[in-house]
Amino acid sequence: MHTTTKYAATALAAALGVTALAGCGGSDDEPSGSDAAKGSKTVTLVSHDSFAASDDVLKAFTKETGYTVKVLKSGDAGAALNQEILTKGSPRGDVFFGVDNTLLSRALDQDLFTPYEAKGLGRVAAATRLDDKHRVTPVDTGDICVNYDKKYFADKKLDPPHSFADLLKPAYKNLLVTENAATSSPGLGFLLGTIADSGEDGYQEYWKKLKANGVKVVDGWEQAYNEEFSGSAGGKKANADRPLVVSYASSPPVEVYYADPQPAEAPTGVATATCFRQIEFAGLLDGAKNEAGGKALLDFLISKTFQEDMPLQMFVDPVVDDAKLPELYTKFGSTVEKPFTVAPAKIAANREQWVQTWSSLVVK
């Protein structure tokens, strides 16, 4: 899973039996906008598998602009980005959604996008606008964090961990499961969080200690969360025995949202001092066949209509100032006041070496 990335936690929704929307049909009438009438009535959004939007919201875009959105899903964010690099200049669609700050420099270095300053960009949080050339537009944020099983810690009369340092304590030995940083977006985000916390000179020693304290590494989020983590709905069915997992700050609201009946309290919590901030972007693909439609879609992705739809569709946070979060999301979610971050250029320069070093220390 990638989430965004963010990963927006749409894969968690999928694991609980929810199907994400793949596209939206529109009217067969001629588009009302002059630009739309001159070209294709369809604008194609290329994305990772976790993109989702409500039918009504995509219909609102069609009504407003005359364009119908076609969504082309292409695996996780890394796989989707790789396909666009291979087809650079002759893209499969008009807009790419889902490149995050861990992969951003790679995408920009490949010149995949045509610069475009989306309408309403001034409403977008300044901290998320990482490209001053407007090749990409921020769309959402999400936080990769350690989640904990509330019942386990209550039964053991043990306080759950709060920080990276806490995870090294003997009380939490053999309790944590994380994803492989070489194969998983949340696994990579967790590694980057430890680098931001311990520094480039200290993260190796941190991981040596974490390994000695019994951290378990699995290939991806699906296995970690739904098979190994005792606090998730899937983990309970699987008789999982790890009460700590690397997931998302939005995972507790998802557990409530898809439960039947919905509990009064989320069964899981978040160690908020272990969170790494992901920012997801969208960009107009260089060589897009429907450039006008692509620009209209980028405008729409940061509109209040779309931004307020995202939290309960992709379980990610809006980037615009005037978007309101749904009550369920605020009631059961966690506020991360000081997430860890690493500059995209620094990630690009060091990601491969960091992952190789991590693999040699933890996996091999």
Tab-separated table of C-alpha atoms in Angstrom:
chain	number	residue	atom	x	y	z
A	1	MET	CA	0.000	0.000	0.000
A	2	HIS	CA	1.092	3.565	-0.676
A	3	THR	CA	0.022	6.490	1.123
A	4	THR	CA	-0.522	7.757	0.533
A	5	THR	CA	1.225	6.183	0.521
A	6	LYS	CA	-1.052	7.633	2.121
A	7	TYR	CA	-1.000	6.052	2.460
A	8	ALA	CA	-4.679	7.507	2.770
A	9	ALA	CA	-5.763	4.103	4.316
A	10	THR	CA	-7.948	2.946	1.447
A	11	ALA	CA	-6.287	-0.463	1.480
A	12	LEU	CA	-7.661	-0.878	5.006
A	13	ALA	CA	-11.120	-0.171	3.651
A	14	ALA	CA	-10.523	-2.728	0.918
A	15	ALA	CA	-9.396	-5.258	3.489
A	16	LEU	CA	-12.719	-4.797	5.260
A	17	GLY	CA	-14.665	-5.478	2.090
A	18	VAL	CA	-15.103	-2.015	0.601
A	19	THR	CA	-14.594	-1.504	-3.133
A	20	ALA	CA	-13.041	1.759	-4.288
A	21	LEU	CA	-14.615	3.647	-7.162
A	22	ALA	CA	-12.729	3.102	-10.398
A	23	GLY	CA	-14.308	5.841	-12.454
A	24	CYS	CA	-17.420	7.869	-13.069
A	25	GLY	CA	-19.660	7.936	-16.080
A	26	GLY	CA	-20.955	11.255	-17.304
A	27	SER	CA	-23.519	12.672	-19.656
A	28	ASP	CA	-23.489	11.854	-23.370
A	29	ASP	CA	-24.384	15.455	-24.178
A	30	GLU	CA	-21.793	17.869	-25.564
A	31	PRO	CA	-19.704	19.491	-22.803
A	32	SER	CA	-20.877	22.952	-21.889
A	33	GLY	CA	-17.418	24.521	-21.460
A	34	SER	CA	-15.827	25.952	-24.585
A	35	ASP	CA	-12.525	24.161	-24.040
A	36	ALA	CA	-14.271	20.866	-23.430
A	37	ALA	CA	-16.429	21.242	-26.519
A	38	LYS	CA	-13.321	21.554	-28.685
A	39	GLY	CA	-11.744	18.312	-27.502
A	40	SER	CA	-12.326	15.068	-25.695
A	41	LYS	CA	-15.117	14.853	-23.149
A	42	THR	CA	-13.022	12.446	-21.063
A	43	VAL	CA	-10.092	13.313	-18.813
A	44	THR	CA	-7.995	10.357	-17.662
A	45	LEU	CA	-6.544	10.244	-14.164
A	46	VAL	CA	-3.674	7.785	-13.730
A	47	SER	CA	-3.327	6.731	-10.103
A	48	HIS	CA	-2.240	4.108	-7.627
A	49	ASP	CA	-4.849	1.600	-6.516
A	50	SER	CA	-5.892	3.578	-3.447
A	51	PHE	CA	-7.581	6.455	-5.262
A	52	ALA	CA	-11.269	6.748	-4.412
A	53	ALA	CA	-13.927	9.422	-4.712
A	54	SER	CA	-17.676	9.365	-4.262
A	55	ASP	CA	-19.874	9.053	-7.310
A	56	ASP	CA	-21.670	12.309	-6.501
A	57	VAL	CA	-18.419	14.261	-6.325
A	58	LEU	CA	-17.158	13.068	-9.703
A	59	LYS	CA	-20.582	13.785	-11.186
A	60	ALA	CA	-20.311	17.299	-9.772
A	61	PHE	CA	-17.041	17.714	-11.667
A	62	THR	CA	-18.741	16.575	-14.867
A	63	LYS	CA	-21.636	18.961	-14.326
A	64	GLU	CA	-19.276	21.842	-13.597
A	65	THR	CA	-16.815	21.313	-16.459
A	66	GLY	CA	-18.376	18.958	-19.009
A	67	TYR	CA	-15.576	16.420	-18.536
A	68	THR	CA	-16.058	12.832	-17.415
A	69	VAL	CA	-13.303	11.356	-15.252
A	70	LYS	CA	-11.786	8.023	-16.216
A	71	VAL	CA	-9.548	6.521	-13.520
A	72	LEU	CA	-6.711	4.243	-14.595
A	73	LYS	CA	-5.317	2.404	-11.575
A	74	SER	CA	-1.790	1.049	-11.822
A	75	GLY	CA	-0.797	-0.793	-8.659
A	76	ASP	CA	0.998	0.907	-5.784
A	77	ALA	CA	2.480	4.373	-6.168
A	78	GLY	CA	5.950	3.154	-7.039
A	79	ALA	CA	4.668	0.835	-9.759
A	80	ALA	CA	2.358	3.506	-11.150
A	81	LEU	CA	5.186	6.034	-11.274
A	82	ASN	CA	7.494	3.539	-12.980
A	83	GLN	CA	4.926	3.009	-15.738
A	84	GLU	CA	4.688	6.748	-16.347
A	85	ILE	CA	8.463	7.022	-16.552
A	86	LEU	CA	8.488	4.247	-19.154
A	87	THR	CA	5.847	6.070	-21.222
A	88	LYS	CA	7.274	9.570	-20.689
A	89	GLY	CA	6.132	11.970	-23.402
A	90	SER	CA	3.320	9.618	-24.485
A	91	PRO	CA	1.439	9.241	-21.216
A	92	ARG	CA	-1.449	6.865	-20.614
A	93	GLY	CA	-3.548	9.681	-19.219
A	94	ASP	CA	-3.784	13.405	-18.576
A	95	VAL	CA	-3.170	13.742	-14.831
A	96	PHE	CA	-1.107	11.582	-12.488
A	97	PHE	CA	-2.208	11.355	-8.853
A	98	GLY	CA	-0.353	9.688	-6.033
A	99	VAL	CA	3.311	10.627	-6.157
A	100	ASP	CA	4.310	11.517	-2.610
A	101	ASN	CA	7.223	13.266	-0.961
A	102	THR	CA	9.235	10.034	-0.765
A	103	LEU	CA	9.197	9.736	-4.589
A	104	LEU	CA	8.704	13.363	-5.634
A	105	SER	CA	12.264	14.209	-6.642
A	106	ARG	CA	12.418	11.140	-8.842
A	107	ALA	CA	9.271	12.197	-10.694
A	108	LEU	CA	10.447	15.786	-11.111
A	109	ASP	CA	13.897	14.731	-12.292
A	110	GLN	CA	12.210	12.707	-15.042
A	111	ASP	CA	10.339	15.808	-16.324
A	112	LEU	CA	7.024	13.964	-16.252
A	113	PHE	CA	4.853	17.026	-15.704
A	114	THR	CA	3.867	20.222	-17.474
A	115	PRO	CA	3.890	23.170	-15.036
A	116	TYR	CA	0.437	24.454	-14.124
A	117	GLU	CA	-0.595	26.624	-11.185
A	118	ALA	CA	-3.961	25.262	-10.130
A	119	LYS	CA	-6.746	27.704	-9.364
A	120	GLY	CA	-7.141	28.093	-5.623
A	121	LEU	CA	-3.562	27.101	-4.827
A	122	GLY	CA	-3.360	29.999	-2.382
A	123	ARG	CA	-5.797	28.107	-0.100
A	124	VAL	CA	-3.418	25.148	0.085
A	125	ALA	CA	-1.228	24.878	3.183
A	126	ALA	CA	2.175	26.413	2.433
A	127	ALA	CA	4.034	23.541	4.113
A	128	THR	CA	2.712	21.127	1.488
A	129	ARG	CA	3.747	23.189	-1.550
A	130	LEU	CA	7.143	21.622	-2.154
A	131	ASP	CA	7.545	22.539	-5.842
A	132	ASP	CA	7.735	26.260	-6.558
A	133	LYS	CA	7.599	25.574	-10.309
A	134	HIS	CA	4.047	24.177	-9.956
A	135	ARG	CA	4.816	20.931	-11.737
A	136	VAL	CA	2.783	19.164	-9.065
A	137	THR	CA	-0.145	20.252	-6.898
A	138	PRO	CA	-0.531	19.063	-3.273
A	139	VAL	CA	-3.761	17.116	-2.779
A	140	ASP	CA	-3.644	15.398	0.623
A	141	THR	CA	-1.533	14.522	3.628
A	142	GLY	CA	-1.362	11.446	5.815
A	143	ASP	CA	0.770	10.193	8.662
A	144	ILE	CA	2.513	6.822	8.960
A	145	CYS	CA	2.548	5.927	12.656
A	146	VAL	CA	2.717	3.031	15.064
A	147	ASN	CA	-0.816	1.875	15.971
A	148	TYR	CA	-1.590	-0.067	19.146
A	149	ASP	CA	-4.250	-2.520	20.299
A	150	LYS	CA	-6.049	-0.772	23.166
A	151	LYS	CA	-7.462	-3.975	24.668
A	152	TYR	CA	-4.069	-5.658	24.860
A	153	PHE	CA	-2.499	-2.806	26.783
A	154	ALA	CA	-5.520	-2.380	29.045
A	155	ASP	CA	-5.534	-6.095	29.876
A	156	LYS	CA	-1.800	-6.017	30.604
A	157	LYS	CA	-2.142	-2.783	32.590
A	158	LEU	CA	0.679	-1.447	30.449
A	159	ASP	CA	0.889	2.034	28.938
A	160	PRO	CA	1.189	1.916	25.148
A	161	PRO	CA	4.363	3.385	23.607
A	162	HIS	CA	4.381	7.013	22.547
A	163	SER	CA	7.716	7.581	20.833
A	164	PHE	CA	10.416	5.830	18.832
A	165	ALA	CA	12.525	5.612	21.991
A	166	ASP	CA	9.694	3.835	23.818
A	167	LEU	CA	9.738	1.018	21.271
A	168	LEU	CA	13.197	0.011	22.512
A	169	LYS	CA	12.017	-0.595	26.080
A	170	PRO	CA	11.936	-4.202	27.354
A	171	ALA	CA	8.207	-3.865	28.098
A	172	TYR	CA	7.522	-3.816	24.337
A	173	LYS	CA	9.798	-6.695	23.352
A	174	ASN	CA	8.340	-8.882	20.574
A	175	LEU	CA	5.249	-6.686	20.246
A	176	LEU	CA	5.905	-4.638	17.071
A	177	VAL	CA	5.385	-5.667	13.450
A	178	THR	CA	6.475	-3.396	10.605
A	179	GLU	CA	6.667	-3.574	6.838
A	180	ASN	CA	9.767	-4.063	4.720
A	181	ALA	CA	11.175	-0.647	3.814
A	182	ALA	CA	12.338	-2.032	0.463
A	183	THR	CA	8.877	-3.248	-0.583
A	184	SER	CA	6.326	-1.177	1.302
A	185	SER	CA	5.414	2.505	1.447
A	186	PRO	CA	4.559	2.539	5.181
A	187	GLY	CA	7.701	0.516	5.831
A	188	LEU	CA	9.764	3.155	4.027
A	189	GLY	CA	7.930	5.953	5.829
A	190	PHE	CA	8.644	4.353	9.194
A	191	LEU	CA	12.336	4.041	8.301
A	192	LEU	CA	12.417	7.716	7.263
A	193	GLY	CA	10.755	8.646	10.544
A	194	THR	CA	13.503	6.901	12.495
A	195	ILE	CA	16.142	8.676	10.396
A	196	ALA	CA	14.487	12.034	11.074
A	197	ASP	CA	14.379	11.204	14.791
A	198	SER	CA	17.784	9.575	15.304
A	199	GLY	CA	19.717	11.297	12.519
A	200	GLU	CA	21.749	9.805	9.689
A	201	ASP	CA	24.447	8.890	12.184
A	202	GLY	CA	22.091	7.303	14.687
A	203	TYR	CA	19.390	5.402	12.820
A	204	GLN	CA	21.540	2.290	12.263
A	205	GLU	CA	22.139	1.887	15.977
A	206	TYR	CA	18.434	2.488	16.607
A	207	TRP	CA	17.459	-0.346	14.248
A	208	LYS	CA	20.026	-2.697	15.764
A	209	LYS	CA	18.364	-2.123	19.132
A	210	LEU	CA	14.876	-2.424	17.669
A	211	LYS	CA	15.813	-5.749	16.074
A	212	ALA	CA	17.219	-6.930	19.395
A	213	ASN	CA	13.888	-5.972	20.960
A	214	GLY	CA	12.056	-8.372	18.678
A	215	VAL	CA	10.621	-6.263	15.831
A	216	LYS	CA	9.022	-8.469	13.178
A	217	VAL	CA	9.327	-7.484	9.498
A	218	VAL	CA	6.831	-8.618	6.848
A	219	ASP	CA	6.575	-7.752	3.166
A	220	GLY	CA	3.642	-5.339	3.160
A	221	TRP	CA	0.917	-3.488	4.991
A	222	GLU	CA	-1.837	-6.007	4.246
A	223	GLN	CA	0.032	-8.797	6.015
A	224	ALA	CA	1.216	-6.600	8.873
A	225	TYR	CA	-2.131	-5.012	9.649
A	226	ASN	CA	-4.663	-7.720	8.809
A	227	GLU	CA	-2.705	-10.858	9.703
A	228	GLU	CA	-0.197	-9.899	12.404
A	229	PHE	CA	-1.801	-6.992	14.310
A	230	SER	CA	-4.127	-8.083	17.108
A	231	GLY	CA	-6.069	-4.802	17.173
A	232	SER	CA	-7.511	-4.900	13.635
A	233	ALA	CA	-10.702	-6.614	12.539
A	234	GLY	CA	-8.670	-8.867	10.263
A	235	GLY	CA	-6.097	-9.551	12.941
A	236	LYS	CA	-8.734	-10.678	15.418
A	237	LYS	CA	-10.022	-13.205	12.891
A	238	ALA	CA	-6.471	-14.391	12.272
A	239	ASN	CA	-5.690	-14.680	16.008
A	240	ALA	CA	-2.823	-12.241	15.522
A	241	ASP	CA	-0.436	-11.749	18.422
A	242	ARG	CA	1.354	-8.447	17.725
A	243	PRO	CA	-0.341	-5.487	19.481
A	244	LEU	CA	1.851	-2.871	17.746
A	245	VAL	CA	1.925	-2.234	13.993
A	246	VAL	CA	3.160	0.407	11.567
A	247	SER	CA	0.043	1.800	9.879
A	248	TYR	CA	-1.608	5.233	9.613
A	249	ALA	CA	-2.977	7.883	11.951
A	250	SER	CA	-6.284	7.451	10.116
A	251	SER	CA	-6.526	3.698	10.773
A	252	PRO	CA	-8.604	4.012	13.993
A	253	PRO	CA	-11.450	5.913	12.254
A	254	VAL	CA	-11.471	3.254	9.529
A	255	GLU	CA	-11.887	0.516	12.123
A	256	VAL	CA	-14.932	2.366	13.473
A	257	TYR	CA	-16.391	3.385	10.105
A	258	TYR	CA	-16.577	-0.118	8.692
A	259	ALA	CA	-17.519	-1.952	11.893
A	260	ASP	CA	-21.066	-3.281	12.210
A	261	PRO	CA	-22.233	-2.185	14.666
A	262	GLN	CA	-19.969	0.803	15.100
A	263	PRO	CA	-18.252	0.876	18.519
A	264	ALA	CA	-18.386	3.857	20.840
A	265	GLU	CA	-14.580	3.926	20.922
A	266	ALA	CA	-11.938	3.021	18.351
A	267	PRO	CA	-10.290	-0.315	19.218
A	268	THR	CA	-6.887	1.027	18.227
A	269	GLY	CA	-4.795	4.051	19.087
A	270	VAL	CA	-1.835	5.943	17.627
A	271	ALA	CA	1.628	6.585	19.048
A	272	THR	CA	1.686	10.170	17.829
A	273	ALA	CA	5.430	10.731	18.370
A	274	THR	CA	6.264	8.036	15.783
A	275	CYS	CA	4.548	9.687	12.800
A	276	PHE	CA	6.114	10.460	9.424
A	277	ARG	CA	4.177	12.927	7.256
A	278	GLN	CA	3.337	11.914	3.690
A	279	ILE	CA	2.154	14.507	1.173
A	280	GLU	CA	0.519	13.308	-2.044
A	281	PHE	CA	0.587	15.301	-5.251
A	282	ALA	CA	-1.049	15.364	-8.670
A	283	GLY	CA	0.426	16.766	-11.868
A	284	LEU	CA	-0.478	17.425	-15.507
A	285	LEU	CA	1.382	14.801	-17.520
A	286	ASP	CA	3.683	16.061	-20.232
A	287	GLY	CA	2.125	15.149	-23.573
A	288	ALA	CA	-1.406	14.852	-22.164
A	289	LYS	CA	-3.989	14.517	-24.923
A	290	ASN	CA	-6.563	16.499	-22.957
A	291	GLU	CA	-4.532	19.276	-21.390
A	292	ALA	CA	-7.523	21.537	-20.790
A	293	GLY	CA	-9.391	18.730	-19.060
A	294	GLY	CA	-6.316	17.898	-17.015
A	295	LYS	CA	-6.019	21.465	-15.787
A	296	ALA	CA	-9.707	21.500	-14.867
A	297	LEU	CA	-9.244	18.273	-12.915
A	298	LEU	CA	-6.251	19.653	-10.999
A	299	ASP	CA	-8.356	22.685	-10.072
A	300	PHE	CA	-11.084	20.337	-8.858
A	301	LEU	CA	-8.765	18.168	-6.768
A	302	ILE	CA	-8.098	21.148	-4.479
A	303	SER	CA	-11.695	22.359	-4.502
A	304	LYS	CA	-13.646	22.283	-1.266
A	305	THR	CA	-16.016	19.724	-2.800
A	306	PHE	CA	-13.296	17.164	-3.474
A	307	GLN	CA	-11.228	17.947	-0.389
A	308	GLU	CA	-14.153	17.367	1.968
A	309	ASP	CA	-14.942	14.067	0.240
A	310	MET	CA	-11.445	12.601	0.715
A	311	PRO	CA	-11.361	11.804	4.459
A	312	LEU	CA	-14.006	9.058	4.285
A	313	GLN	CA	-12.993	7.904	0.804
A	314	MET	CA	-9.199	7.634	1.036
A	315	PHE	CA	-8.798	8.366	4.768
A	316	VAL	CA	-6.356	11.198	4.216
A	317	ASP	CA	-6.342	14.815	5.350
A	318	PRO	CA	-7.265	17.812	3.173
A	319	VAL	CA	-4.620	20.375	2.275
A	320	VAL	CA	-6.933	23.374	1.847
A	321	ASP	CA	-7.714	25.698	4.713
A	322	ASP	CA	-11.490	25.813	4.300
A	323	ALA	CA	-12.196	22.058	4.104
A	324	LYS	CA	-14.025	20.593	7.090
A	325	LEU	CA	-13.338	17.116	8.438
A	326	PRO	CA	-16.284	14.773	9.119
A	327	GLU	CA	-17.220	14.251	12.757
A	328	LEU	CA	-16.315	10.550	12.727
A	329	TYR	CA	-12.855	11.391	11.437
A	330	THR	CA	-12.183	14.015	14.109
A	331	LYS	CA	-13.777	11.997	16.920
A	332	PHE	CA	-11.817	8.808	16.387
A	333	GLY	CA	-8.694	10.077	14.603
A	334	SER	CA	-5.481	11.363	16.142
A	335	THR	CA	-4.020	14.829	15.757
A	336	VAL	CA	-0.317	14.732	14.939
A	337	GLU	CA	1.093	18.051	16.051
A	338	LYS	CA	4.731	17.522	15.100
A	339	PRO	CA	5.146	14.836	12.420
A	340	PHE	CA	8.625	13.883	11.273
A	341	THR	CA	9.658	14.939	7.771
A	342	VAL	CA	12.644	14.579	5.458
A	343	ALA	CA	13.218	16.913	2.501
A	344	PRO	CA	12.338	15.241	-0.846
A	345	ALA	CA	15.751	16.074	-2.324
A	346	LYS	CA	17.461	14.440	0.653
A	347	ILE	CA	15.275	11.367	0.271
A	348	ALA	CA	16.108	11.180	-3.432
A	349	ALA	CA	19.836	11.425	-2.771
A	350	ASN	CA	19.901	8.826	0.002
A	351	ARG	CA	16.845	6.556	-0.310
A	352	GLU	CA	18.578	3.663	-2.057
A	353	GLN	CA	21.516	3.620	0.343
A	354	TRP	CA	19.298	3.992	3.404
A	355	VAL	CA	17.128	1.067	2.313
A	356	GLN	CA	20.138	-1.100	1.481
A	357	THR	CA	21.700	-0.361	4.845
A	358	TRP	CA	18.424	-1.025	6.638
A	359	SER	CA	18.011	-4.337	4.785
A	360	SER	CA	21.500	-5.492	5.734
A	361	LEU	CA	20.874	-4.649	9.387
A	362	VAL	CA	17.321	-5.898	9.840
A	363	VAL	CA	16.344	-8.393	7.150
A	364	LYS	CA	19.480	-10.286	6.151
